[in-house]
Tab-separated table of C-alpha atoms in Angstrom:
chain	number	residue	atom	x	y	z
A	1	MET	CA	194.594	78.079	-219.488
A	2	ILE	CA	191.420	78.748	-217.502
A	3	SER	CA	191.511	75.196	-216.135
A	4	PHE	CA	195.185	75.615	-215.252
A	5	THR	CA	194.574	78.923	-213.455
A	6	LEU	CA	191.585	77.613	-211.501
A	7	SER	CA	193.547	74.497	-210.576
A	8	LEU	CA	196.354	76.605	-209.107
A	9	VAL	CA	193.855	78.594	-207.046
A	10	LEU	CA	192.186	75.407	-205.800
A	11	LEU	CA	195.510	73.956	-204.641
A	12	VAL	CA	196.257	77.085	-202.605
A	13	ILE	CA	192.753	77.083	-201.109
A	14	GLY	CA	193.110	73.376	-200.379
A	15	TYR	CA	196.284	73.994	-198.389
A	16	ILE	CA	194.756	76.874	-196.427
A	17	ILE	CA	191.398	75.248	-195.622
A	18	TYR	CA	191.620	71.462	-195.900
A	19	GLY	CA	195.194	71.453	-194.653
A	20	LYS	CA	193.997	73.079	-191.435
A	21	VAL	CA	191.164	70.554	-191.169
A	22	ILE	CA	193.612	67.657	-191.416
A	23	GLU	CA	195.975	69.312	-188.932
A	24	LYS	CA	193.109	69.779	-186.453
A	25	ILE	CA	192.094	66.131	-186.847
A	26	PHE	CA	195.593	64.931	-185.992
A	27	GLY	CA	196.210	67.484	-183.236
A	28	PRO	CA	199.932	68.368	-183.105
A	29	ASP	CA	201.217	69.352	-179.669
A	30	ASP	CA	204.423	70.365	-177.874
A	31	ARG	CA	205.860	66.913	-177.117
A	32	PRO	CA	209.548	66.433	-178.059
A	33	THR	CA	210.090	65.247	-181.628
A	34	PRO	CA	212.406	62.310	-182.430
A	35	ALA	CA	215.034	64.791	-183.667
A	36	VAL	CA	215.231	66.041	-180.079
A	37	SER	CA	214.529	62.920	-178.008
A	38	LYS	CA	216.590	60.505	-180.133
A	39	ALA	CA	219.293	62.791	-181.542
A	40	ASP	CA	222.202	60.681	-182.836
A	41	GLY	CA	224.050	63.002	-185.203
A	42	VAL	CA	223.404	60.664	-188.158
A	43	ASP	CA	219.688	60.258	-188.951
A	44	PHE	CA	218.035	62.099	-186.041
A	45	ILE	CA	219.168	65.725	-186.327
A	46	VAL	CA	217.261	68.985	-185.790
A	47	MET	CA	217.552	71.119	-188.925
A	48	PRO	CA	216.087	74.548	-189.811
A	49	GLY	CA	212.449	74.413	-190.911
A	50	TRP	CA	213.065	75.887	-194.370
A	51	LYS	CA	215.802	73.360	-195.042
A	52	VAL	CA	213.646	70.448	-193.891
A	53	PHE	CA	210.878	71.646	-196.235
A	54	MET	CA	213.234	71.884	-199.210
A	55	ILE	CA	214.648	68.416	-198.561
A	56	GLN	CA	211.164	66.943	-198.120
A	57	PHE	CA	210.004	68.580	-201.349
A	58	LEU	CA	212.923	67.237	-203.382
A	59	ASN	CA	212.723	63.841	-201.645
A	60	ILE	CA	209.111	63.303	-202.676
A	61	ALA	CA	209.369	65.080	-206.028
A	62	GLY	CA	212.421	64.050	-208.024
A	63	THR	CA	211.238	63.815	-211.617
A	64	GLY	CA	207.849	62.421	-210.573
A	65	PRO	CA	205.746	65.587	-210.970
A	66	ILE	CA	207.573	66.315	-214.243
A	67	PHE	CA	207.633	62.985	-216.096
A	68	GLY	CA	204.335	61.761	-214.627
A	69	ALA	CA	202.527	64.988	-215.540
A	70	ILE	CA	203.961	64.946	-219.074
A	71	MET	CA	202.763	61.385	-219.652
A	72	GLY	CA	199.499	62.074	-217.820
A	73	ALA	CA	198.723	65.110	-219.997
A	74	LYS	CA	198.229	62.725	-222.915
A	75	PHE	CA	194.963	61.634	-221.281
A	76	GLY	CA	193.581	65.170	-221.651
A	77	PRO	CA	192.189	67.730	-219.174
A	78	SER	CA	191.083	64.999	-216.758
A	79	SER	CA	194.708	65.139	-215.573
A	80	TYR	CA	193.953	68.531	-213.984
A	81	LEU	CA	191.188	67.068	-211.846
A	82	TRP	CA	193.325	64.182	-210.650
A	83	ILE	CA	196.255	66.437	-209.752
A	84	VAL	CA	194.078	68.916	-207.851
A	85	PHE	CA	191.676	66.642	-206.008
A	86	GLY	CA	194.137	63.790	-205.664
A	87	CYS	CA	196.696	66.133	-204.158
A	88	ILE	CA	194.360	67.931	-201.732
A	89	PHE	CA	192.249	65.012	-200.527
A	90	ALA	CA	194.629	62.058	-200.906
A	91	GLY	CA	198.321	62.818	-201.480
A	92	ALA	CA	198.816	65.678	-199.030
A	93	VAL	CA	196.675	63.908	-196.403
A	94	HIS	CA	198.702	60.721	-196.937
A	95	ASP	CA	202.040	62.530	-196.570
A	96	TYR	CA	200.957	64.536	-193.526
A	97	PHE	CA	199.630	61.605	-191.531
A	98	VAL	CA	202.558	59.312	-192.383
A	99	GLY	CA	205.058	62.003	-191.379
A	100	MET	CA	203.237	62.877	-188.174
A	101	LEU	CA	202.596	59.254	-187.182
A	102	SER	CA	206.267	58.536	-187.742
A	103	ALA	CA	207.126	61.430	-185.430
A	104	ARG	CA	204.673	60.162	-182.783
A	105	HIS	CA	206.219	56.685	-182.947
A	106	GLY	CA	209.838	57.753	-182.580
A	107	GLY	CA	210.628	58.331	-186.262
A	108	VAL	CA	209.893	54.782	-187.459
A	109	GLY	CA	209.442	53.899	-191.124
A	110	ILE	CA	206.267	52.844	-192.922
A	111	PRO	CA	206.639	49.062	-192.279
A	112	GLU	CA	206.704	49.676	-188.517
A	113	LEU	CA	203.626	51.918	-188.757
A	114	VAL	CA	201.791	49.329	-190.844
A	115	GLY	CA	202.747	46.620	-188.366
A	116	HIS	CA	201.560	48.679	-185.393
A	117	TYR	CA	198.094	49.310	-186.854
A	118	LEU	CA	197.501	46.439	-189.300
A	119	GLY	CA	199.375	43.611	-187.572
A	120	LYS	CA	202.678	41.732	-187.650
A	121	LYS	CA	201.938	39.859	-190.884
A	122	ALA	CA	201.236	43.117	-192.687
A	123	ARG	CA	204.480	44.492	-191.251
A	124	LYS	CA	206.518	41.676	-192.800
A	125	VAL	CA	204.788	42.055	-196.147
A	126	MET	CA	205.354	45.796	-196.086
A	127	LEU	CA	209.025	45.352	-195.197
A	128	VAL	CA	209.703	43.261	-198.307
A	129	PHE	CA	207.403	45.366	-200.448
A	130	SER	CA	208.846	48.751	-199.450
A	131	VAL	CA	212.504	47.690	-199.595
A	132	PHE	CA	211.996	46.207	-203.058
A	133	LEU	CA	210.215	49.381	-204.161
A	134	LEU	CA	213.068	51.520	-202.835
A	135	MET	CA	215.644	49.381	-204.625
A	136	MET	CA	213.657	49.836	-207.860
A	137	VAL	CA	213.697	53.601	-207.293
A	138	GLY	CA	217.454	53.492	-206.795
A	139	THR	CA	217.821	51.423	-209.962
A	140	VAL	CA	215.727	53.514	-212.353
A	141	PHE	CA	217.184	56.720	-210.931
A	142	VAL	CA	220.728	55.523	-211.595
A	143	PHE	CA	220.248	54.463	-215.178
A	144	SER	CA	218.150	57.344	-216.566
A	145	PRO	CA	220.539	60.175	-215.538
A	146	ALA	CA	223.574	58.023	-216.465
A	147	LEU	CA	222.119	57.535	-219.943
A	148	ILE	CA	221.686	61.293	-220.438
A	149	LEU	CA	225.109	62.177	-219.031
A	150	GLY	CA	226.726	59.423	-221.083
A	151	LYS	CA	225.268	60.818	-224.297
A	152	LEU	CA	226.496	64.296	-223.393
A	153	CYS	CA	230.031	62.949	-223.080
A	154	SER	CA	230.057	60.594	-226.061
A	155	ASP	CA	227.956	58.140	-228.031
A	156	SER	CA	229.967	55.318	-226.499
A	157	THR	CA	228.097	53.078	-224.055
A	158	ASN	CA	231.242	53.000	-221.935
A	159	TRP	CA	230.382	56.468	-220.639
A	160	VAL	CA	226.971	55.248	-219.541
A	161	PHE	CA	228.598	52.540	-217.421
A	162	ILE	CA	231.111	55.052	-216.031
A	163	TRP	CA	228.327	57.412	-214.987
A	164	CYS	CA	226.381	54.513	-213.464
A	165	LEU	CA	229.385	53.759	-211.269
A	166	ILE	CA	229.879	57.424	-210.330
A	167	ILE	CA	226.230	57.874	-209.375
A	168	PHE	CA	226.210	54.575	-207.515
A	169	PHE	CA	229.276	55.630	-205.525
A	170	TYR	CA	227.521	58.888	-204.632
A	171	TYR	CA	224.464	56.875	-203.525
A	172	PHE	CA	226.665	54.837	-201.218
A	173	LEU	CA	228.139	57.959	-199.609
A	174	ALA	CA	224.752	59.676	-199.242
A	175	THR	CA	223.266	56.534	-197.689
A	176	MET	CA	226.129	56.071	-195.239
A	177	LEU	CA	226.963	59.623	-194.106
A	178	PRO	CA	224.950	61.739	-191.624
A	179	ILE	CA	221.958	63.351	-193.297
A	180	ASP	CA	223.221	66.895	-192.804
A	181	LYS	CA	226.593	66.287	-194.485
A	182	ILE	CA	225.517	65.792	-198.113
A	183	ILE	CA	221.719	65.710	-198.357
A	184	GLY	CA	221.237	68.635	-195.978
A	185	ARG	CA	223.666	70.800	-197.963
A	186	ILE	CA	222.888	70.164	-201.629
A	187	TYR	CA	219.177	69.289	-201.585
A	188	PRO	CA	217.946	72.820	-200.761
A	189	LEU	CA	219.915	74.182	-203.749
A	190	PHE	CA	218.457	71.601	-206.124
A	191	ALA	CA	214.960	72.202	-204.741
A	192	ILE	CA	215.269	75.950	-205.291
A	193	ALA	CA	216.442	75.367	-208.870
A	194	MET	CA	213.537	72.979	-209.547
A	195	LEU	CA	211.011	75.466	-208.160
A	196	PHE	CA	212.586	78.290	-210.174
A	197	MET	CA	212.235	76.239	-213.370
A	198	ALA	CA	208.547	75.576	-212.640
A	199	PHE	CA	207.947	79.255	-211.819
A	200	ALA	CA	209.712	80.407	-215.007
A	201	LEU	CA	207.620	78.057	-217.139
A	202	MET	CA	204.479	79.240	-215.358
A	203	VAL	CA	205.331	82.849	-216.257
A	204	VAL	CA	205.865	81.850	-219.895
A	205	LEU	CA	202.509	80.054	-219.903
A	206	PHE	CA	200.702	83.150	-218.644
A	207	ILE	CA	202.503	85.353	-221.173
A	208	LYS	CA	201.721	83.043	-224.092
A	209	TRP	CA	198.232	82.128	-222.796
A	210	PRO	CA	198.027	79.215	-225.272
A	211	THR	CA	194.845	77.490	-226.356
A	212	ILE	CA	194.950	74.081	-224.715
A	213	PRO	CA	192.269	71.484	-223.847
A	214	GLU	CA	190.052	72.676	-220.988
A	215	VAL	CA	188.054	70.718	-218.429
A	216	PHE	CA	184.808	72.305	-219.667
A	217	ASP	CA	185.554	71.044	-223.201
A	218	GLY	CA	184.965	67.512	-221.935
A	219	LEU	CA	186.873	64.829	-220.050
A	220	GLY	CA	187.103	62.331	-222.864
A	221	ASN	CA	190.235	60.218	-223.144
A	222	MET	CA	192.801	61.722	-225.552
A	223	HIS	CA	195.332	58.929	-225.053
A	224	GLU	CA	195.868	56.612	-228.009
A	225	SER	CA	196.362	53.323	-226.203
A	226	GLN	CA	195.479	53.499	-222.493
A	227	PRO	CA	192.167	53.993	-220.644
A	228	ILE	CA	191.832	56.871	-218.175
A	229	PHE	CA	190.870	54.440	-215.419
A	230	PRO	CA	193.040	53.109	-213.941
A	231	CYS	CA	196.059	54.197	-215.995
A	232	LEU	CA	195.861	57.958	-215.326
A	233	PHE	CA	195.920	57.324	-211.584
A	234	ILE	CA	199.060	55.214	-211.886
A	235	THR	CA	200.796	57.488	-214.421
A	236	ILE	CA	200.399	60.693	-212.404
A	237	ALA	CA	201.545	59.574	-208.979
A	238	CYS	CA	203.947	62.077	-207.414
A	239	GLY	CA	201.765	65.011	-208.486
A	240	ALA	CA	198.674	63.541	-206.809
A	241	ILE	CA	199.445	60.653	-204.422
A	242	SER	CA	202.493	58.420	-204.198
A	243	GLY	CA	203.370	55.575	-201.854
A	244	PHE	CA	207.047	56.425	-202.297
A	245	HIS	CA	206.328	59.487	-200.140
A	246	ALA	CA	205.441	57.172	-197.260
A	247	THR	CA	209.046	55.986	-197.275
A	248	GLN	CA	210.426	59.531	-197.421
A	249	SER	CA	208.320	61.468	-194.909
A	250	PRO	CA	209.813	59.566	-191.924
A	251	LEU	CA	213.271	60.869	-192.965
A	252	MET	CA	212.138	64.429	-192.268
A	253	ALA	CA	210.041	63.384	-189.265
A	254	ARG	CA	213.458	62.629	-187.747
A	255	CYS	CA	214.687	66.172	-188.462
A	256	MET	CA	211.847	68.559	-187.561
A	257	ALA	CA	212.093	70.582	-184.377
A	258	HIS	CA	208.415	70.515	-183.336
A	259	GLU	CA	205.153	68.935	-184.475
A	260	LYS	CA	203.523	72.180	-185.598
A	261	GLN	CA	205.935	72.219	-188.533
A	262	GLY	CA	203.991	69.253	-189.907
A	263	ARG	CA	201.399	71.058	-192.021
A	264	PRO	CA	203.804	73.237	-194.035
A	265	LEU	CA	206.392	70.459	-194.124
A	266	PHE	CA	204.324	67.444	-195.188
A	267	TYR	CA	201.000	68.808	-196.459
A	268	GLY	CA	202.638	71.924	-197.914
A	269	ALA	CA	205.421	70.065	-199.742
A	270	MET	CA	202.823	67.861	-201.440
A	271	ILE	CA	200.759	70.874	-202.506
A	272	THR	CA	203.942	72.442	-203.887
A	273	GLU	CA	204.597	69.276	-205.832
A	274	GLY	CA	201.047	69.476	-207.161
A	275	VAL	CA	201.779	72.980	-208.457
A	276	VAL	CA	204.873	71.691	-210.281
A	277	ALA	CA	202.800	68.857	-211.782
A	278	LEU	CA	200.131	71.334	-212.944
A	279	VAL	CA	202.750	73.481	-214.671
A	280	TRP	CA	204.180	70.516	-216.560
A	281	ALA	CA	200.721	69.127	-217.383
A	282	SER	CA	199.844	72.483	-218.984
A	283	VAL	CA	203.190	72.797	-220.737
A	284	SER	CA	202.703	69.279	-222.105
A	285	SER	CA	199.114	69.975	-223.190
A	286	TYR	CA	200.433	72.928	-225.172
A	287	PHE	CA	203.253	70.783	-226.536
A	288	PHE	CA	201.026	67.858	-227.610
A	289	TYR	CA	197.713	69.544	-228.464
A	290	GLY	CA	198.184	73.326	-228.669
A	291	GLY	CA	200.903	73.705	-231.284
A	292	GLY	CA	203.788	73.981	-228.816
A	293	ALA	CA	205.807	71.275	-230.544
A	294	ALA	CA	205.544	73.000	-233.931
A	295	GLU	CA	206.528	76.312	-232.340
A	296	ILE	CA	209.935	74.921	-231.351
A	297	ASN	CA	210.244	72.467	-234.279
A	298	ALA	CA	209.987	69.381	-232.076
A	299	SER	CA	208.521	65.950	-232.722
A	300	LEU	CA	205.305	64.942	-230.987
A	301	SER	CA	206.783	61.487	-230.401
A	302	LEU	CA	209.375	62.727	-227.906
A	303	GLN	CA	209.584	60.892	-224.579
A	304	ALA	CA	209.156	62.713	-221.250
A	305	PRO	CA	212.880	63.472	-220.625
A	306	GLU	CA	213.227	64.786	-224.177
A	307	VAL	CA	210.139	66.975	-223.755
A	308	VAL	CA	211.698	68.522	-220.639
A	309	THR	CA	214.954	69.312	-222.401
A	310	THR	CA	213.359	70.540	-225.631
A	311	VAL	CA	210.734	72.771	-224.008
A	312	SER	CA	213.174	74.226	-221.466
A	313	ASN	CA	215.717	75.033	-224.182
A	314	GLY	CA	213.072	76.449	-226.506
A	315	TRP	CA	211.288	78.592	-223.939
A	316	LEU	CA	214.002	79.548	-221.451
A	317	GLY	CA	217.166	79.570	-223.574
A	318	ILE	CA	220.554	78.790	-222.052
A	319	LEU	CA	219.204	79.040	-218.510
A	320	GLY	CA	216.393	76.687	-219.455
A	321	GLY	CA	218.875	74.197	-220.852
A	322	ALA	CA	220.833	74.212	-217.621
A	323	LEU	CA	217.662	73.793	-215.563
A	324	ALA	CA	216.479	71.000	-217.850
A	325	ILE	CA	219.686	69.079	-217.223
A	326	LEU	CA	219.122	69.637	-213.516
A	327	GLY	CA	215.543	68.389	-213.829
A	328	VAL	CA	216.306	65.189	-215.717
A	329	VAL	CA	219.675	64.411	-214.098
A	330	ALA	CA	220.002	65.863	-210.591
A	331	ALA	CA	216.358	65.376	-209.570
A	332	PRO	CA	216.273	61.598	-210.113
A	333	ILE	CA	219.654	61.212	-208.433
A	334	THR	CA	218.365	63.019	-205.363
A	335	SER	CA	215.406	60.627	-205.212
A	336	GLY	CA	217.578	57.553	-205.613
A	337	ASP	CA	219.926	58.337	-202.739
A	338	THR	CA	217.173	59.002	-200.200
A	339	ALA	CA	215.350	55.879	-201.416
A	340	LEU	CA	218.320	53.705	-200.508
A	341	ARG	CA	218.829	55.623	-197.272
A	342	SER	CA	215.214	54.876	-196.371
A	343	ALA	CA	215.779	51.207	-197.212
A	344	ARG	CA	218.765	51.108	-194.842
A	345	LEU	CA	216.740	52.581	-192.000
A	346	ILE	CA	213.726	50.336	-192.618
A	347	ILE	CA	215.887	47.212	-192.516
A	348	ALA	CA	217.728	48.475	-189.421
A	349	GLU	CA	214.428	49.010	-187.594
A	350	PHE	CA	213.230	45.538	-188.500
A	351	ILE	CA	216.361	43.734	-187.254
A	352	HIS	CA	216.906	46.200	-184.358
A	353	LEU	CA	220.396	47.227	-185.463
A	354	GLU	CA	221.551	50.644	-184.241
A	355	GLN	CA	222.927	52.958	-186.915
A	356	ARG	CA	225.215	55.307	-184.993
A	357	THR	CA	228.391	53.510	-186.058
A	358	ILE	CA	229.645	53.207	-189.626
A	359	ARG	CA	230.329	49.495	-189.181
A	360	LYS	CA	226.675	48.771	-188.354
A	361	ARG	CA	225.547	50.820	-191.341
A	362	MET	CA	227.899	48.807	-193.566
A	363	TYR	CA	226.236	45.555	-192.445
A	364	ILE	CA	223.063	46.696	-194.195
A	365	CYS	CA	224.462	48.801	-197.032
A	366	ILE	CA	226.704	46.139	-198.583
A	367	PRO	CA	223.969	43.524	-199.281
A	368	LEU	CA	221.440	46.272	-200.071
A	369	PHE	CA	223.655	47.796	-202.742
A	370	ALA	CA	224.611	44.352	-204.083
A	371	LEU	CA	220.928	43.540	-204.708
A	372	THR	CA	220.348	46.964	-206.267
A	373	LEU	CA	223.292	46.321	-208.597
A	374	CYS	CA	221.593	43.112	-209.737
A	375	LEU	CA	218.463	45.080	-210.612
A	376	LEU	CA	220.616	47.641	-212.400
A	377	TRP	CA	222.239	44.858	-214.425
A	378	PHE	CA	218.775	43.621	-215.470
A	379	ASN	CA	217.832	47.189	-216.377
A	380	ILE	CA	220.862	47.525	-218.675
A	381	ALA	CA	221.100	43.989	-220.033
A	382	LYS	CA	217.483	43.590	-221.134
A	383	PRO	CA	216.342	45.746	-224.095
A	384	ASP	CA	213.042	46.504	-222.367
A	385	GLY	CA	214.415	46.243	-218.820
A	386	PHE	CA	213.834	49.887	-217.904
A	387	ASN	CA	210.199	49.878	-219.052
A	388	VAL	CA	209.447	46.634	-217.197
A	389	ILE	CA	210.951	47.919	-213.943
A	390	TRP	CA	209.242	51.305	-214.363
A	391	ASN	CA	205.799	49.739	-214.898
A	392	TYR	CA	206.149	47.554	-211.819
A	393	PHE	CA	207.487	50.525	-209.896
A	394	GLY	CA	204.380	52.555	-210.827
A	395	TRP	CA	202.032	49.818	-209.634
A	396	ALA	CA	204.049	49.064	-206.481
A	397	ASN	CA	204.224	52.778	-205.720
A	398	GLN	CA	200.455	53.233	-205.664
A	399	THR	CA	199.888	49.934	-203.870
A	400	LEU	CA	202.130	51.179	-201.089
A	401	ALA	CA	200.012	54.351	-200.958
A	402	ALA	CA	196.904	52.196	-200.494
A	403	PHE	CA	198.591	50.314	-197.603
A	404	ALA	CA	199.533	53.620	-195.986
A	405	LEU	CA	195.991	54.992	-196.340
A	406	TRP	CA	194.511	51.885	-194.687
A	407	THR	CA	197.045	52.234	-191.881
A	408	ILE	CA	196.053	55.850	-191.309
A	409	THR	CA	192.359	54.924	-191.423
A	410	VAL	CA	192.826	52.362	-188.640
A	411	PHE	CA	194.756	54.944	-186.608
A	412	LEU	CA	191.888	57.420	-186.981
A	413	VAL	CA	189.309	54.806	-185.970
A	414	LYS	CA	191.267	53.749	-182.886
A	415	ASN	CA	191.707	57.371	-181.831
A	416	LYS	CA	188.022	58.240	-182.441
A	417	LYS	CA	188.790	60.710	-185.199
A	418	PRO	CA	186.977	61.290	-188.540
A	419	TYR	CA	188.273	58.285	-190.485
A	420	ILE	CA	186.311	59.182	-193.627
A	421	VAL	CA	189.133	61.525	-194.738
A	422	THR	CA	191.336	58.537	-195.586
A	423	LEU	CA	188.761	55.748	-195.973
A	424	ILE	CA	187.491	57.020	-199.330
A	425	PRO	CA	191.004	57.530	-200.802
A	426	ALA	CA	191.989	54.080	-199.455
A	427	LEU	CA	189.026	52.400	-201.140
A	428	PHE	CA	189.667	54.253	-204.401
A	429	MET	CA	193.398	53.490	-204.544
A	430	THR	CA	192.800	49.831	-203.688
A	431	ALA	CA	190.412	49.561	-206.645
A	432	VAL	CA	192.870	51.402	-208.920
A	433	CYS	CA	195.818	49.167	-208.063
A	434	ILE	CA	193.998	45.855	-208.451
A	435	SER	CA	192.355	46.993	-211.692
A	436	PHE	CA	195.695	48.129	-213.142
A	437	LEU	CA	197.346	44.833	-212.244
A	438	LEU	CA	194.633	42.964	-214.125
A	439	ILE	CA	194.727	45.013	-217.349
A	440	SER	CA	198.486	45.675	-217.495
A	441	LYS	CA	200.279	43.900	-220.352
A	442	ASP	CA	203.190	43.195	-217.979
A	443	ALA	CA	200.840	41.372	-215.596
A	444	PHE	CA	197.540	39.611	-216.474
A	445	GLY	CA	196.698	41.578	-219.623
A	446	LEU	CA	192.903	41.255	-219.271
A	447	SER	CA	190.380	43.485	-221.018
A	448	THR	CA	189.529	46.970	-219.774
A	449	ILE	CA	185.911	45.951	-219.131
A	450	VAL	CA	187.058	43.196	-216.779
A	451	GLY	CA	189.263	45.754	-215.015
A	452	TYR	CA	186.285	48.113	-214.542
A	453	ILE	CA	184.026	45.388	-213.165
A	454	VAL	CA	186.677	44.113	-210.769
A	455	ALA	CA	187.426	47.678	-209.608
A	456	ILE	CA	183.765	48.205	-208.656
A	457	VAL	CA	183.605	44.848	-206.894
A	458	VAL	CA	186.862	45.512	-205.004
A	459	PHE	CA	185.637	48.945	-203.899
A	460	ILE	CA	182.359	47.522	-202.557
A	461	VAL	CA	183.894	44.424	-200.943
A	462	SER	CA	186.667	46.485	-199.316
A	463	ALA	CA	184.071	48.865	-197.877
A	464	ILE	CA	182.013	45.964	-196.523
A	465	LEU	CA	185.066	44.322	-194.944
A	466	PHE	CA	186.091	47.605	-193.353
A	467	PHE	CA	182.698	48.230	-191.780
A	468	LEU	CA	182.522	44.630	-190.553
A	469	TRP	CA	185.904	45.155	-188.873
A	470	TYR	CA	184.714	48.525	-187.552
A	471	ALA	CA	181.587	46.969	-185.997
A	472	LYS	CA	183.668	44.198	-184.433
A	473	TYR	CA	186.152	46.738	-183.079
A	474	GLN	CA	183.391	48.883	-181.564
A	475	LYS	CA	181.846	45.799	-179.982
A	476	SER	CA	185.182	44.833	-178.439
A	477	LEU	CA	185.459	48.309	-176.907
A	478	ALA	CA	181.937	48.074	-175.488
A	479	ASN	CA	182.769	44.728	-173.825
A	480	LYS	CA	185.813	46.091	-172.008
């Protein structure tokens, strides 16, 4: 519990100190935001700051800081270090710069930002990559809550299909309607409930003060089948750094009233998500290694959604059960709908199709949802479909984060700002993603040693290529 307590303090200090450093580097000013200059009553709408924060938090969170932290806790106390330092120096920086750059460029999505700073070819790659990632998010976040709700109704698989259709219909409405009609009204309530659950569990942790693995006990791997590097850094994504956030931050960049809201909105929401991840990492450490499972007569082999439900019921009673259902059902649904909304806007920007009219929105939504339905069919039809999609989603998620970090780094270089704040995270995440792709059983399935060697080589080569580009760029400026 000492590691948990210190980690919480470090996250708060990180927001206060490093958050201000990052804000000063970017330099927000009083220029009109896209919500003001491009107001359309659909996607560009000024909303109250507290509401924008709550929507941003739930957009980027979903079940990520819960399920990821639960699975990440199996690696041991090293999960604390990744959540804290990943969140402060990578994830929150990533979210802040993407959100603020989107605001500076008229509220555009991540493919447009990548294209502006990394070139047209990178823009096209990022378009396909991000839309496919968002469709995967919509797919996995339809099936998992439908499975839970179906079992609550009956053991019949028919109920699972019925709930899939209901959730999918809700996705369609949330993607089509103005952002303040559904998302702006229900998201703040779900966000408050999710924060209340995390706070309640935190209180229980401090009351119980369980004996759980500490950082100073050693950082050895406690996972049975996966190495810490690179798997920990893929498993815990939303609690540390997540490329999915790069698709979500532009949604709120289109709704904030002024740029100075950026630090609490983007950096602050990520730090808040880090706190939620820390709570669940500690709860899970107690569950797996501190006798928590025996305390509530639960099996150690439970999967992440079952851990949420079992722990919440056992520790918080009836209220905990209700919040657990919210956490494993409502939270993924609220990530899926904004994922598909982001996909609509990204495609619209690429083909230059205005989105004020319902008819123009339908042009994109119909094929988008048809393709997502195909992925959903694969998810249901194949026995291991969910796990395959989830593994590729995890890798694609962090690869997108690496793209976003390189984009921000180029922005900082071109604006003569301290680029080191994103260069190091960009190099690290690039090495993580390539290494994971090589050792993953769903990809190349090579040995861990090969993954380590390649990761080191990729880190060094990427650094060399960057500084060669940097020298060439500086020379081009000198010749002008």
